[in-house]
Amino acid sequence: MTGEGERHDERALAAGLRSAAPWARREFFVAAHDAVYAYACRLTRDADLRRDWTHDCLLRLAAEVAEGRFVYRRPGSFWAWFRIRAPFLVLDSLRARRRLESREITAQTDAEDAPDPPSGDDPRLDLERLEILHAVNACLEGLTNPDQRRILAMLLFEEMPYEEIAAAVGRPLNTVRTDIRRGRVALRSCLVRRLELER
């Protein structure tokens, strides 16, 4: 049984979320709430939307861990994954809202002149940064070589030095350097295509 004031280490927390344990969900929501809310604050000044997006994001993150979409590898890997994944999910909420607003505007055009798109909250720099992060994550997941994908994730998201990566994957340092170099070329090529298509 878990005591109400007890806090678990990262590995135990990830394992608890994987098994959908209620204590793990509560502990994760408390620990992660402020960071997710901060992401939401960058994208809207509407307090209700901030709360909704934060709640939805936390539920989706917990569900993804329970579905096995996160695998614990080393200390720090869970929160590194969280820092990358959470902004994407909040950004998805913003995009969904904008799609809804766009449909509502389109529906009005038959009856009256279309109003200007809602300008409201448009923190463009933060949105652009999140979209780039989203593109990086999508390109990384699209790499066909699983070793390159894993090694680049350690380098980019966990900020591990080459030597630690080599030790973690059990491969020679020169091989890791080669994988990183080739993976970066593939990642760069994907980003160029993806960002051009999205413009």
JSON list of C-alpha atoms in Angstrom, two decimals, residues 173-183:
[
{"chain": "A", "resi": 173, "resn": "LEU", "atom": "CA", "xyz": [32.13, 4.77, -29.56]},
{"chain": "A", "resi": 174, "resn": "ASN", "atom": "CA", "xyz": [33.14, 5.06, -33.23]},
{"chain": "A", "resi": 175, "resn": "THR", "atom": "CA", "xyz": [30.04, 3.10, -34.28]},
{"chain": "A", "resi": 176, "resn": "VAL", "atom": "CA", "xyz": [27.86, 5.42, -32.21]},
{"chain": "A", "resi": 177, "resn": "ARG", "atom": "CA", "xyz": [29.51, 8.46, -33.82]},
{"chain": "A", "resi": 178, "resn": "THR", "atom": "CA", "xyz": [28.79, 7.01, -37.27]},
{"chain": "A", "resi": 179, "resn": "ASP", "atom": "CA", "xyz": [25.16, 6.30, -36.37]},
{"chain": "A", "resi": 180, "resn": "ILE", "atom": "CA", "xyz": [24.75, 9.85, -35.06]},
{"chain": "A", "resi": 181, "resn": "ARG", "atom": "CA", "xyz": [26.29, 11.36, -38.19]},
{"chain": "A", "resi": 182, "resn": "ARG", "atom": "CA", "xyz": [24.11, 9.30, -40.54]},
{"chain": "A", "resi": 183, "resn": "GLY", "atom": "CA", "xyz": [21.04, 9.78, -38.39]}
]
